Structure formats: structure tokens, C-alpha cells
Amino acid sequence: MKLPISLFAVASGLLSACTHHSEDTTSEASYPEFIKTEADSFAVKGNAWEVKFAIGERDTIAPGTDGYEGGLMWLATQEDTLEFEYTSTPYRQHHTISVISPQDTTVCIIRFNQHTAEYSDTYIEKAEGNVQFVIPEVYELANIIWTLSPSGQQASNLRKEGAYYQDVMDHFAPYLDHPIFNDLQLPDSVYFQQYYSFRENSVCFQFEGDSLKYNGPYYHVSGNFNQFGGLFKELQSQVEDFAKTSDFKTFYQNHLPYYEQLIVRQQELMPVKEMWAWLEQEFPQKMDAYKVVFSPLIGASHSTQKFGFKGNRDAVFWEALMFTSGPERLDENEAMAEPQKEGLHSGVVFTEIDHNYVNPVSYQYREEIEKIFDDRAIWTKTGGDTGLYDNPLSVFNEYMTHAVFCLYVQDTYDEEAARFIINEREKLMIDRRHYTKFSQFNEKLAALYEQKSDDEKVIDLYPGILAWARNIQ
């Protein structure tokens, strides 16, 4: 039987407790009653775990698990069992209760943690082992709004050319006085932070009629974890109004054939399954699914986010989302051969994918990396985008992810195509991004890869590349 908090009572057998939900990121419930036991300990249980606590050993304990719809935890004494159901997706949910024995008292906070994604069995069955390529409706709306905004019009990371961009301007120009654009006139110092917060959190929403619903599977993609849904959720009502006022849905529907054509071409130029197989041959990490999310309005500023969800399953389901540009910029170069196009465009997504493999291994060497890459003047110069990577580990990971891509290129393409793709990658890293030692780093990693034994993998090259980097002046 479920009892509201005002009627909560302690009785023999199984009890259920409910909680008050609020719009804050934490839902709290404090009980006016306590639970008594004659024993000197009690247990807290989850789906597949149980922890025992001695009463009085600590004043307060806070055992917890990730929340998910229908998730349960139990507090069990010698006499009673309290059941707590998670009802606050995707936010934190806390239940506080005092456990009293004849000798002492312990305050127990039952914690369901906030979570960034919650996958249904249906979704997992469809996604597992597959790569999805998508231009989601609300994501395209977010990209259109940002491109039209004062900040977007001044930005250099967007694709503001071509027939589609002109269609956007022609359709939406009459609505540029919409109030949402007053909130999207941002100083340069926060441009990228707010851009990602708006663009990427839009995938957490879907249309139901004219309303945007925040109902998963994603709940937070980018930005401050105290602001779930980020800037997009903050401006949700204005986004809804802009979409309705400007008849965005008709625009999107009219362009579906164009989006579908882009998706087919994106799949051709980004053989993600081949990259995925190569990386899992060279690194211990494993992923269950990939999703490439893109828009024809993105020119640069690619990113990746990794989501894990267990729920009541036996194992965690891991999915990586890659946010990338579309294929049109490359296809406009008719003189470029198809393998060159594929290699260049593959680099966009590969260098996002391989963060999921490189970064965890790098973390194992973090103390050494932090010493070697602490002097930024050796490894970077101002300008480019190096300022976005503000610690030694993140600088090293940029070097390593792009150099690992070059190893994949050498293994995948013929010599002429590989040379072209690697040269372009080195120019990108040095001339545009300002990672000044990338050519030398790349050459050294390639030499180590060439010299490795048959049973060695890329993860085994870390000590060698760090020994080399230690001597760079």
C-alpha cells in the first residue's frame, strides 16, 4: 500500500513511501516519523545489491543508485521493510528517514541519482550493434534558430551558404523580431558554451502537436549538470512559440526529401562501423551503439557525448552521440576523388568517436601527462581553438585522438589517398587549430605503430609516445 507522507506510519511487513516532486533538480522527502528496530543494524537494497549499516557507526549515510522509471530501493530492518519507488525522471530523488535502535540513531538518505539518459527496451533492441544517422526535427529547429540569431549571424562555425541556407533565410526572415533572438545575442566569451548548451540539448525534446515534450531518451547532453536541459530547456517556451509562429513544421516537412538525401550521403562518407571495429581492436573499451546527429547548417564545432544506462538490465547499455557537419562542403569540390572525400569526412566523426577510447586510457597516465603537457607554450599557441582545452590532459587527448585517426587512415586507404588525408589533418591541427607539435607527434606515433609486435595494440604505445614527448623542448 502506498501512503502519502502525511499518513506515513511504521508497521510490520512491507511499507511504501511516496515523495513530493518539484521542478527543482532534486526531489526531497523528509518523514515526520522514524523507524524503530531492536537490532543494531539495517540494510539498504537495490535491484542487484545490498549493503548493511551498523546503527550509530555514522550519524548520516546516503546509499544510492541511478534513478530510472519504476526503479526501486528498500530499507530493511529486522522488523520492517520500506519500499521507495523512483518517480522523478530525470532528476535526483532523496528520501530521508531516521533509523533508531535502543542504543543509537542513524539518519539514512535514500538517494536516486539524476541521469542523463533512460533507454526503453524497444530503443535498445533497435539501436544495439547499429549506427543511426539522423537530422532530428527539434535539433534542426535549434540549428535554424541559432543560425538566424545575432550570435549565429556573426559566427564562423556555421555553414551560411548554399541553397538550403537561402531557403532558411527566405522562410524565416519575417520572424527575426521574435523575442527569442533577444536572448541569443551573446558575448564571444560565452558563445561556444551557450551554443553547445542550446544545440545539443535540443535532442532531449520531441514535438507533440505544437508542444515540446521533455521525455527522453536523453535528458542532458551538454553544459552544467545543475541545469538539466541547458539553455534549450531554459528557452523552451520561446522555442515553441517561434516554431508555431514561423510554421517551422511545414518547412521541415517540405525539406524531408533533402534531409533523407543528406543522410544517405553521410552514411557513404562516414563508414562508422569500420571505424568502430578498428578502434575496438586497438582499445579495451566497448560501445553498444552509435548515433551521428548532424545538420546542413553546421560548418564546424563537432562534439561527442557518451551515455550509459543499466536500469534493471544485467549490463550497462553504452551509446555515443556524435554531433557533426553534413557532407555538402566536400561534395562541392568536384575535383576531389571519392576516397579523399571519405577520408576527410571520416575524420570528422572518427576524432569524436575515438575520444570514447583514447580518453579512458589517457586517464590511466594522467599524472605523467599533466607533467609533460603542463607547459602549454611547447604544445600550443594562442588562437585556433586550443583555449577550449584548458588542462594538460585535454591537450594531450587532442593530439592523441587525431594521431590515432592517422593510424586508421594508413590501415584503411591506399598510399596516395592516405598521404593526402594525413597531410590535410596535419594542416588542420597546426595551421587552424594551433597544436604546434602535431606533425612530430604524429610521425612518432606512426613509427611506434609500425614497429610494434603483432600482439601489441595502440594502447601499448602510450609509454613510448610519452617518453618521446618528455624530451620535447
CSV table of C-alpha atoms in Angstrom, one decimal:
chain,number,residue,atom,x,y,z
A,1,MET,CA,0.0,0.0,0.0
A,2,LYS,CA,1.4,3.4,-0.9
A,3,LEU,CA,0.9,6.0,1.9
A,4,PRO,CA,1.2,9.8,1.3
A,5,ILE,CA,3.9,11.4,3.5
A,6,SER,CA,1.3,13.0,5.8
A,7,LEU,CA,-0.1,9.5,6.6
A,8,PHE,CA,3.3,7.7,6.8
A,9,ALA,CA,3.4,5.2,9.6
A,10,VAL,CA,5.6,2.4,10.7
A,11,ALA,CA,4.1,-1.1,10.8
A,12,SER,CA,5.1,-4.7,10.4
A,13,GLY,CA,5.6,-6.0,6.9
A,14,LEU,CA,6.1,-4.1,3.6
A,15,LEU,CA,5.6,-0.3,3.5
A,16,SER,CA,5.8,2.0,0.6
A,17,ALA,CA,6.6,5.7,0.7
A,18,CYS,CA,6.0,8.4,-1.9
A,19,THR,CA,7.8,11.7,-2.5
A,20,HIS,CA,6.8,15.2,-3.5
A,21,HIS,CA,8.1,16.1,-6.9
A,22,SER,CA,9.2,19.6,-7.7
A,23,GLU,CA,10.6,21.4,-10.8
A,24,ASP,CA,14.0,21.7,-9.0
A,25,THR,CA,16.7,19.2,-9.9
A,26,THR,CA,16.2,17.4,-6.6
A,27,SER,CA,13.0,16.0,-5.2
A,28,GLU,CA,13.2,15.7,-1.4
A,29,ALA,CA,11.1,13.8,1.1
A,30,SER,CA,11.7,14.0,4.8
A,31,TYR,CA,9.5,11.8,7.0
A,32,PRO,CA,7.8,13.2,10.2
A,33,GLU,CA,8.1,9.7,11.7
A,34,PHE,CA,11.1,7.5,12.3
A,35,ILE,CA,11.6,3.7,12.0
A,36,LYS,CA,12.5,1.7,15.1
A,37,THR,CA,14.3,-1.6,15.4
A,38,GLU,CA,15.5,-3.8,18.2
A,39,ALA,CA,18.5,-4.8,16.1
A,40,ASP,CA,21.8,-2.9,15.9
A,41,SER,CA,21.9,-2.7,12.1
A,42,PHE,CA,19.8,-2.4,9.0
A,43,ALA,CA,20.2,-2.9,5.2
A,44,VAL,CA,19.6,-0.8,2.1
A,45,LYS,CA,18.9,-2.8,-1.1
A,46,GLY,CA,18.8,-2.1,-4.8
A,47,ASN,CA,17.9,-4.4,-7.7
A,48,ALA,CA,21.0,-6.5,-7.5
A,49,TRP,CA,22.9,-5.2,-4.4
A,50,GLU,CA,22.6,-4.9,-0.7
A,51,VAL,CA,24.6,-3.0,1.9
A,52,LYS,CA,24.4,-3.4,5.7
A,53,PHE,CA,24.9,-0.5,8.1
A,54,ALA,CA,25.6,-0.5,11.8
A,55,ILE,CA,23.3,1.9,13.6
A,56,GLY,CA,25.3,4.8,15.2
A,57,GLU,CA,28.6,4.0,13.4
A,58,ARG,CA,28.0,7.1,11.4
A,59,ASP,CA,25.5,9.9,12.1
A,60,THR,CA,24.3,10.0,8.4
A,61,ILE,CA,24.6,7.6,5.5
A,62,ALA,CA,23.5,8.2,1.9
A,63,PRO,CA,23.4,5.0,-0.1
A,64,GLY,CA,22.1,5.4,-3.7
A,65,THR,CA,21.6,4.2,-7.2
A,66,ASP,CA,20.8,5.8,-10.6
A,67,GLY,CA,17.2,6.5,-11.0
A,68,TYR,CA,15.0,5.1,-13.7
A,69,GLU,CA,11.3,4.8,-14.3
A,70,GLY,CA,9.9,2.2,-11.9
A,71,GLY,CA,13.3,1.8,-10.1
A,72,LEU,CA,13.0,0.6,-6.5
A,73,MET,CA,15.2,0.7,-3.4
A,74,TRP,CA,14.4,-0.8,0.0
A,75,LEU,CA,15.4,0.0,3.6
A,76,ALA,CA,15.1,-3.2,5.7
A,77,THR,CA,15.3,-3.6,9.4
A,78,GLN,CA,14.8,-6.8,11.5
A,79,GLU,CA,11.1,-5.9,11.7
A,80,ASP,CA,10.1,-3.9,8.7
A,81,THR,CA,10.9,-3.2,5.0
A,82,LEU,CA,10.3,0.2,3.5
A,83,GLU,CA,10.0,0.4,-0.3
A,84,PHE,CA,10.9,3.6,-2.3
A,85,GLU,CA,9.9,4.0,-5.9
A,86,TYR,CA,11.7,6.4,-8.2
A,87,THR,CA,9.1,8.8,-9.8
A,88,SER,CA,11.2,11.9,-10.6
A,89,THR,CA,12.8,11.2,-14.0
A,90,PRO,CA,15.4,12.5,-14.7
A,91,TYR,CA,16.1,14.4,-11.5
A,92,ARG,CA,17.6,13.4,-8.2
A,93,GLN,CA,15.1,12.0,-5.7
A,94,HIS,CA,16.1,11.8,-2.0
A,95,HIS,CA,14.2,10.2,0.9
A,96,THR,CA,15.4,10.9,4.5
A,97,ILE,CA,14.4,8.8,7.5
A,98,SER,CA,15.9,8.2,10.9
A,99,VAL,CA,16.6,4.6,12.0
A,100,ILE,CA,16.5,4.2,15.8
A,101,SER,CA,17.7,1.3,17.8
A,102,PRO,CA,17.8,1.1,21.7
A,103,GLN,CA,21.5,2.1,21.5
A,104,ASP,CA,21.7,4.8,18.9
A,105,THR,CA,20.3,6.5,15.7
A,106,THR,CA,21.4,6.8,12.1
A,107,VAL,CA,19.9,9.2,9.6
A,108,CYS,CA,19.5,7.4,6.2
A,109,ILE,CA,19.2,9.3,3.0
A,110,ILE,CA,17.9,7.0,0.2
A,111,ARG,CA,19.3,8.5,-3.0
A,112,PHE,CA,18.1,8.0,-6.6
A,113,ASN,CA,20.7,9.9,-8.7
A,114,GLN,CA,19.9,12.1,-11.6
A,115,HIS,CA,20.6,10.5,-15.0
A,116,THR,CA,21.3,11.9,-18.5
A,117,ALA,CA,19.6,9.2,-20.5
A,118,GLU,CA,17.0,6.5,-19.9
A,119,TYR,CA,16.5,3.9,-22.7
A,120,SER,CA,13.5,1.7,-23.2
A,121,ASP,CA,13.9,-2.0,-24.1
A,122,THR,CA,12.4,-1.1,-27.5
A,123,TYR,CA,15.1,1.5,-28.1
A,124,ILE,CA,17.9,-0.7,-27.1
A,125,GLU,CA,16.7,-3.6,-29.3
A,126,LYS,CA,16.7,-1.2,-32.3
A,127,ALA,CA,20.0,0.5,-31.6
A,128,GLU,CA,22.3,-2.2,-30.2
A,129,GLY,CA,25.0,-3.0,-32.7
A,130,ASN,CA,23.9,-0.3,-35.1
A,131,VAL,CA,24.8,3.1,-36.3
A,132,GLN,CA,22.0,5.7,-36.7
A,133,PHE,CA,22.3,8.8,-38.9
A,134,VAL,CA,19.7,11.4,-38.1
A,135,ILE,CA,18.7,15.0,-38.6
A,136,PRO,CA,16.1,15.2,-35.8
A,137,GLU,CA,13.2,17.7,-36.2
A,138,VAL,CA,13.8,19.7,-33.0
A,139,TYR,CA,17.6,19.6,-33.5
A,140,GLU,CA,17.2,21.2,-36.9
A,141,LEU,CA,14.9,23.8,-35.4
A,142,ALA,CA,17.6,24.6,-32.8
A,143,ASN,CA,20.2,25.0,-35.6
A,144,ILE,CA,17.9,27.2,-37.6
A,145,ILE,CA,17.2,29.5,-34.6
A,146,TRP,CA,20.9,29.7,-33.7
A,147,THR,CA,21.9,30.5,-37.3
A,148,LEU,CA,19.3,33.3,-37.5
A,149,SER,CA,20.3,34.7,-34.1
A,150,PRO,CA,22.5,37.7,-33.7
A,151,SER,CA,25.3,35.5,-32.4
A,152,GLY,CA,24.8,33.0,-35.2
A,153,GLN,CA,25.0,35.6,-37.9
A,154,GLN,CA,28.3,36.8,-36.5
A,155,ALA,CA,29.7,33.2,-36.0
A,156,SER,CA,32.3,31.5,-38.2
A,157,ASN,CA,31.5,27.9,-37.2
A,158,LEU,CA,28.2,27.7,-39.1
A,159,ARG,CA,27.5,26.9,-42.8
A,160,LYS,CA,25.8,30.1,-44.1
A,161,GLU,CA,25.9,29.4,-47.8
A,162,GLY,CA,24.2,27.3,-50.4
A,163,ALA,CA,20.6,26.7,-51.4
A,164,TYR,CA,19.4,25.3,-48.1
A,165,TYR,CA,20.7,28.3,-46.1
A,166,GLN,CA,19.0,30.6,-48.6
A,167,ASP,CA,15.7,28.6,-48.1
A,168,VAL,CA,16.1,29.1,-44.3
A,169,MET,CA,16.6,32.9,-44.7
A,170,ASP,CA,13.7,33.2,-47.2
A,171,HIS,CA,11.3,31.3,-45.0
A,172,PHE,CA,12.2,32.7,-41.5
A,173,ALA,CA,13.3,36.3,-42.3
A,174,PRO,CA,9.8,37.7,-41.5
A,175,TYR,CA,10.2,36.4,-37.9
A,176,LEU,CA,13.6,37.8,-37.0
A,177,ASP,CA,11.9,40.2,-34.5
A,178,HIS,CA,10.8,37.2,-32.4
A,179,PRO,CA,11.7,37.7,-28.6
A,180,ILE,CA,13.9,34.6,-28.6
A,181,PHE,CA,16.6,36.4,-30.5
A,182,ASN,CA,17.0,38.9,-27.7
A,183,ASP,CA,18.3,36.0,-25.6
A,184,LEU,CA,20.7,34.8,-28.3
A,185,GLN,CA,22.8,37.9,-28.6
A,186,LEU,CA,25.8,36.7,-26.6
A,187,PRO,CA,29.3,37.9,-25.9
A,188,ASP,CA,32.2,36.0,-27.5
A,189,SER,CA,33.4,34.8,-24.1
A,190,VAL,CA,30.3,32.5,-23.7
A,191,TYR,CA,29.5,31.8,-27.3
A,192,PHE,CA,30.6,28.2,-27.6
A,193,GLN,CA,29.4,27.2,-24.1
A,194,GLN,CA,25.9,28.5,-24.9
A,195,TYR,CA,26.0,27.3,-28.5
A,196,TYR,CA,26.5,23.7,-27.4
A,197,SER,CA,24.1,24.0,-24.5
A,198,PHE,CA,21.4,25.2,-26.9
A,199,ARG,CA,22.2,23.0,-29.9
A,200,GLU,CA,22.9,19.7,-28.3
A,201,ASN,CA,20.3,19.7,-25.5
A,202,SER,CA,17.6,20.1,-28.2
A,203,VAL,CA,17.8,16.4,-28.9
A,204,CYS,CA,16.2,15.9,-25.5
A,205,PHE,CA,12.9,17.2,-26.9
A,206,GLN,CA,10.2,16.0,-29.3
A,207,PHE,CA,7.1,17.7,-30.7
A,208,GLU,CA,3.7,16.5,-29.6
A,209,GLY,CA,1.4,18.8,-31.6
A,210,ASP,CA,2.8,22.3,-31.2
A,211,SER,CA,4.3,21.5,-27.7
A,212,LEU,CA,7.9,20.4,-27.0
A,213,LYS,CA,8.0,17.4,-24.7
A,214,TYR,CA,11.0,16.6,-22.5
A,215,ASN,CA,10.6,12.9,-22.3
A,216,GLY,CA,13.8,11.2,-23.3
A,217,PRO,CA,15.7,9.1,-24.1
A,218,TYR,CA,18.1,12.0,-23.5
A,219,TYR,CA,17.7,14.5,-20.7
A,220,HIS,CA,21.0,16.3,-20.6
A,221,VAL,CA,23.7,16.4,-23.2
A,222,SER,CA,25.9,19.5,-22.7
A,223,GLY,CA,26.6,22.0,-20.0
A,224,ASN,CA,26.1,22.5,-16.3
A,225,PHE,CA,24.6,19.4,-14.5
A,226,ASN,CA,22.7,21.8,-12.2
A,227,GLN,CA,20.8,23.0,-15.3
A,228,PHE,CA,19.4,19.9,-16.9
A,229,GLY,CA,18.4,20.5,-20.5
A,230,GLY,CA,20.7,23.6,-20.6
A,231,LEU,CA,19.9,26.7,-22.5
A,232,PHE,CA,17.4,25.0,-24.8
A,233,LYS,CA,15.2,23.9,-21.9
A,234,GLU,CA,15.5,27.4,-20.4
A,235,LEU,CA,14.1,28.9,-23.6
A,236,GLN,CA,11.7,26.0,-24.3
A,237,SER,CA,8.5,28.1,-24.3
A,238,GLN,CA,10.1,30.7,-26.6
A,239,VAL,CA,11.3,28.0,-29.0
A,240,GLU,CA,7.7,26.5,-29.1
A,241,ASP,CA,6.3,29.9,-29.9
A,242,PHE,CA,8.9,30.6,-32.6
A,243,ALA,CA,8.2,27.2,-34.2
A,244,LYS,CA,4.4,27.8,-34.2
A,245,THR,CA,4.6,31.4,-35.3
A,246,SER,CA,7.1,30.7,-38.2
A,247,ASP,CA,5.4,27.5,-39.3
A,248,PHE,CA,8.6,25.6,-38.8
A,249,LYS,CA,6.9,22.2,-39.1
A,250,THR,CA,5.8,22.9,-42.7
A,251,PHE,CA,9.4,24.0,-43.5
A,252,TYR,CA,10.8,20.8,-42.0
A,253,GLN,CA,8.3,18.5,-43.8
A,254,ASN,CA,8.9,20.2,-47.1
A,255,HIS,CA,12.6,19.5,-46.8
A,256,LEU,CA,12.4,15.9,-45.7
A,257,PRO,CA,13.5,14.6,-49.2
A,258,TYR,CA,16.6,16.8,-48.9
A,259,TYR,CA,17.4,15.6,-45.4
A,260,GLU,CA,17.0,12.0,-46.5
A,261,GLN,CA,19.4,12.6,-49.4
A,262,LEU,CA,21.9,14.0,-47.0
A,263,ILE,CA,21.6,11.1,-44.6
A,264,VAL,CA,22.3,8.6,-47.5
A,265,ARG,CA,25.4,10.6,-48.5
A,266,GLN,CA,26.6,11.0,-44.9
A,267,GLN,CA,26.4,7.2,-44.5
A,268,GLU,CA,28.6,6.8,-47.6
A,269,LEU,CA,31.2,9.2,-46.5
A,270,MET,CA,31.3,8.1,-42.8
A,271,PRO,CA,31.7,4.3,-42.6
A,272,VAL,CA,31.3,4.3,-38.8
A,273,LYS,CA,31.0,0.6,-38.4
A,274,GLU,CA,34.5,0.2,-39.9
A,275,MET,CA,35.9,2.8,-37.6
A,276,TRP,CA,34.1,1.2,-34.6
A,277,ALA,CA,35.6,-2.2,-35.4
A,278,TRP,CA,39.1,-0.8,-35.8
A,279,LEU,CA,39.0,1.1,-32.5
A,280,GLU,CA,37.7,-1.9,-30.5
A,281,GLN,CA,40.5,-3.9,-32.0
A,282,GLU,CA,43.1,-1.4,-30.6
A,283,PHE,CA,41.4,-0.4,-27.3
A,284,PRO,CA,39.7,-2.2,-24.5
A,285,GLN,CA,36.6,0.0,-24.4
A,286,LYS,CA,33.4,-1.3,-25.9
A,287,MET,CA,30.3,0.6,-27.2
A,288,ASP,CA,26.9,-0.8,-27.9
A,289,ALA,CA,25.5,1.8,-30.3
A,290,TYR,CA,26.4,5.0,-32.2
A,291,LYS,CA,24.3,7.8,-33.4
A,292,VAL,CA,25.5,10.5,-35.8
A,293,VAL,CA,23.4,13.7,-35.4
A,294,PHE,CA,24.0,16.4,-37.9
A,295,SER,CA,22.6,19.5,-39.6
A,296,PRO,CA,23.4,21.1,-43.0
A,297,LEU,CA,23.9,24.4,-41.1
A,298,ILE,CA,26.9,23.1,-39.1
A,299,GLY,CA,30.2,24.1,-40.5
A,300,ALA,CA,32.5,23.0,-37.7
A,301,SER,CA,32.3,22.6,-33.9
A,302,HIS,CA,31.9,18.9,-33.7
A,303,SER,CA,31.4,17.1,-30.4
A,304,THR,CA,30.6,13.7,-28.8
A,305,GLN,CA,28.7,12.6,-25.7
A,306,LYS,CA,28.6,9.1,-24.2
A,307,PHE,CA,25.6,7.7,-22.4
A,308,GLY,CA,25.3,4.7,-20.2
A,309,PHE,CA,22.1,3.1,-18.9
A,310,LYS,CA,21.5,0.0,-16.9
A,311,GLY,CA,18.1,0.2,-15.4
A,312,ASN,CA,17.0,-3.4,-14.4
A,313,ARG,CA,19.1,-5.0,-17.1
A,314,ASP,CA,22.1,-7.2,-16.4
A,315,ALA,CA,24.6,-5.0,-18.2
A,316,VAL,CA,25.0,-1.3,-19.0
A,317,PHE,CA,24.0,-0.2,-22.5
A,318,TRP,CA,26.5,2.3,-23.9
A,319,GLU,CA,25.7,4.7,-26.7
A,320,ALA,CA,27.7,7.5,-28.1
A,321,LEU,CA,26.2,10.5,-29.9
A,322,MET,CA,28.4,12.4,-32.4
A,323,PHE,CA,27.3,15.9,-33.5
A,324,THR,CA,28.9,16.7,-36.9
A,325,SER,CA,28.6,18.7,-40.0
A,326,GLY,CA,27.0,17.4,-43.2
A,327,PRO,CA,28.6,16.2,-46.4
A,328,GLU,CA,27.8,19.1,-48.7
A,329,ARG,CA,31.0,21.1,-48.2
A,330,LEU,CA,33.1,18.2,-49.5
A,331,ASP,CA,30.8,17.3,-52.3
A,332,GLU,CA,31.1,20.8,-53.7
A,333,ASN,CA,34.7,20.0,-54.6
A,334,GLU,CA,34.1,18.0,-57.8
A,335,ALA,CA,37.8,17.6,-58.4
A,336,MET,CA,38.4,15.6,-55.2
A,337,ALA,CA,38.5,11.8,-55.5
A,338,GLU,CA,35.9,9.8,-53.6
A,339,PRO,CA,38.5,8.1,-51.2
A,340,GLN,CA,39.8,11.5,-50.3
A,341,LYS,CA,36.4,12.8,-49.6
A,342,GLU,CA,35.6,9.8,-47.5
A,343,GLY,CA,38.8,10.0,-45.6
A,344,LEU,CA,38.4,13.7,-44.8
A,345,HIS,CA,34.8,13.4,-43.8
A,346,SER,CA,35.5,10.3,-41.8
A,347,GLY,CA,38.0,12.3,-39.8
A,348,VAL,CA,35.1,14.5,-38.5
A,349,VAL,CA,33.4,11.6,-36.8
A,350,PHE,CA,36.4,9.4,-36.1
A,351,THR,CA,38.1,12.1,-34.0
A,352,GLU,CA,34.8,12.3,-32.0
A,353,ILE,CA,34.3,8.5,-31.7
A,354,ASP,CA,37.9,7.9,-30.5
A,355,HIS,CA,37.6,10.1,-27.5
A,356,ASN,CA,35.5,7.4,-26.0
A,357,TYR,CA,38.5,5.0,-26.4
A,358,VAL,CA,41.5,7.3,-26.0
A,359,ASN,CA,40.4,9.4,-23.0
A,360,PRO,CA,39.9,6.5,-20.6
A,361,VAL,CA,43.4,5.1,-21.4
A,362,SER,CA,44.9,8.6,-21.1
A,363,TYR,CA,43.4,8.9,-17.7
A,364,GLN,CA,45.5,6.0,-16.5
A,365,TYR,CA,48.6,8.0,-17.4
A,366,ARG,CA,47.2,11.4,-16.2
A,367,GLU,CA,50.0,12.2,-13.7
A,368,GLU,CA,52.7,11.8,-16.3
A,369,ILE,CA,50.7,13.6,-19.0
A,370,GLU,CA,50.0,16.5,-16.6
A,371,LYS,CA,53.7,17.0,-16.0
A,372,ILE,CA,54.7,16.7,-19.7
A,373,PHE,CA,51.9,18.8,-21.2
A,374,ASP,CA,51.7,21.4,-18.4
A,375,ASP,CA,53.9,23.9,-20.4
A,376,ARG,CA,51.3,24.9,-23.0
A,377,ALA,CA,53.8,27.1,-24.8
A,378,ILE,CA,55.5,23.9,-26.1
A,379,TRP,CA,52.4,22.2,-27.4
A,380,THR,CA,50.0,25.0,-28.4
A,381,LYS,CA,50.0,28.7,-29.3
A,382,THR,CA,47.2,31.2,-28.9
A,383,GLY,CA,44.4,31.3,-31.4
A,384,GLY,CA,42.8,28.4,-33.1
A,385,ASP,CA,40.6,26.5,-30.6
A,386,THR,CA,43.3,25.5,-28.1
A,387,GLY,CA,41.7,27.8,-25.5
A,388,LEU,CA,38.8,25.4,-25.3
A,389,TYR,CA,41.1,22.7,-23.9
A,390,ASP,CA,42.2,24.2,-20.6
A,391,ASN,CA,44.2,21.4,-18.9
A,392,PRO,CA,47.2,19.3,-19.9
A,393,LEU,CA,45.2,16.0,-20.2
A,394,SER,CA,42.7,17.6,-22.7
A,395,VAL,CA,45.5,18.9,-24.8
A,396,PHE,CA,47.2,15.5,-24.9
A,397,ASN,CA,43.9,13.9,-25.8
A,398,GLU,CA,43.5,16.2,-28.8
A,399,TYR,CA,47.0,15.2,-30.0
A,400,MET,CA,46.3,11.6,-29.4
A,401,THR,CA,42.8,11.3,-30.9
A,402,HIS,CA,43.9,13.0,-34.2
A,403,ALA,CA,47.1,10.9,-34.4
A,404,VAL,CA,45.2,7.7,-33.9
A,405,PHE,CA,42.9,8.7,-36.8
A,406,CYS,CA,46.0,9.0,-38.9
A,407,LEU,CA,46.9,5.4,-37.9
A,408,TYR,CA,43.4,4.3,-39.0
A,409,VAL,CA,43.9,6.1,-42.3
A,410,GLN,CA,47.2,4.3,-43.0
A,411,ASP,CA,45.5,1.0,-42.3
A,412,THR,CA,42.4,1.8,-44.5
A,413,TYR,CA,43.4,3.7,-47.6
A,414,ASP,CA,45.9,3.3,-50.4
A,415,GLU,CA,49.2,5.2,-50.1
A,416,GLU,CA,48.3,8.2,-52.2
A,417,ALA,CA,44.9,8.8,-50.5
A,418,ALA,CA,46.4,8.2,-47.1
A,419,ARG,CA,49.2,10.7,-47.7
A,420,PHE,CA,46.6,13.3,-48.8
A,421,ILE,CA,44.3,12.8,-45.8
A,422,ILE,CA,47.1,12.8,-43.3
A,423,ASN,CA,48.7,16.0,-44.8
A,424,GLU,CA,45.3,17.7,-44.5
A,425,ARG,CA,44.9,16.6,-40.9
A,426,GLU,CA,48.3,17.9,-40.0
A,427,LYS,CA,47.5,21.3,-41.7
A,428,LEU,CA,44.2,21.4,-39.8
A,429,MET,CA,45.9,20.7,-36.4
A,430,ILE,CA,48.8,23.1,-36.9
A,431,ASP,CA,47.6,25.9,-39.1
A,432,ARG,CA,44.0,26.2,-38.0
A,433,ARG,CA,43.9,24.7,-34.5
A,434,HIS,CA,47.4,25.7,-33.4
A,435,TYR,CA,48.7,22.4,-32.0
A,436,THR,CA,52.2,23.3,-32.9
A,437,LYS,CA,54.0,19.9,-32.5
A,438,PHE,CA,51.3,17.8,-34.2
A,439,SER,CA,53.5,16.7,-37.2
A,440,GLN,CA,56.3,15.5,-35.0
A,441,PHE,CA,53.8,13.8,-32.6
A,442,ASN,CA,52.0,12.1,-35.5
A,443,GLU,CA,55.2,10.9,-37.1
A,444,LYS,CA,56.5,9.4,-33.8
A,445,LEU,CA,53.2,7.6,-33.1
A,446,ALA,CA,53.2,6.2,-36.7
A,447,ALA,CA,56.8,5.0,-36.2
A,448,LEU,CA,55.8,3.3,-32.9
A,449,TYR,CA,52.8,1.7,-34.6
A,450,GLU,CA,54.9,0.4,-37.4
A,451,GLN,CA,57.5,-1.1,-35.0
A,452,LYS,CA,55.0,-2.8,-32.6
A,453,SER,CA,54.7,-6.5,-32.4
A,454,ASP,CA,51.7,-8.4,-33.8
A,455,ASP,CA,50.2,-8.8,-30.4
A,456,GLU,CA,50.6,-5.2,-29.4
A,457,LYS,CA,47.8,-2.6,-29.8
A,458,VAL,CA,47.6,1.2,-29.8
A,459,ILE,CA,47.1,1.2,-26.1
A,460,ASP,CA,50.6,-0.3,-25.8
A,461,LEU,CA,52.1,2.7,-27.5
A,462,TYR,CA,51.3,5.2,-24.6
A,463,PRO,CA,54.6,4.7,-22.7
A,464,GLY,CA,56.6,5.2,-26.0
A,465,ILE,CA,54.8,8.4,-27.1
A,466,LEU,CA,55.1,9.8,-23.6
A,467,ALA,CA,58.8,9.0,-23.3
A,468,TRP,CA,59.3,10.9,-26.6
A,469,ALA,CA,57.1,13.8,-25.5
A,470,ARG,CA,59.0,14.2,-22.2
A,471,ASN,CA,62.1,15.2,-24.2
A,472,ILE,CA,60.4,17.8,-26.4
A,473,GLN,CA,61.5,21.4,-25.8
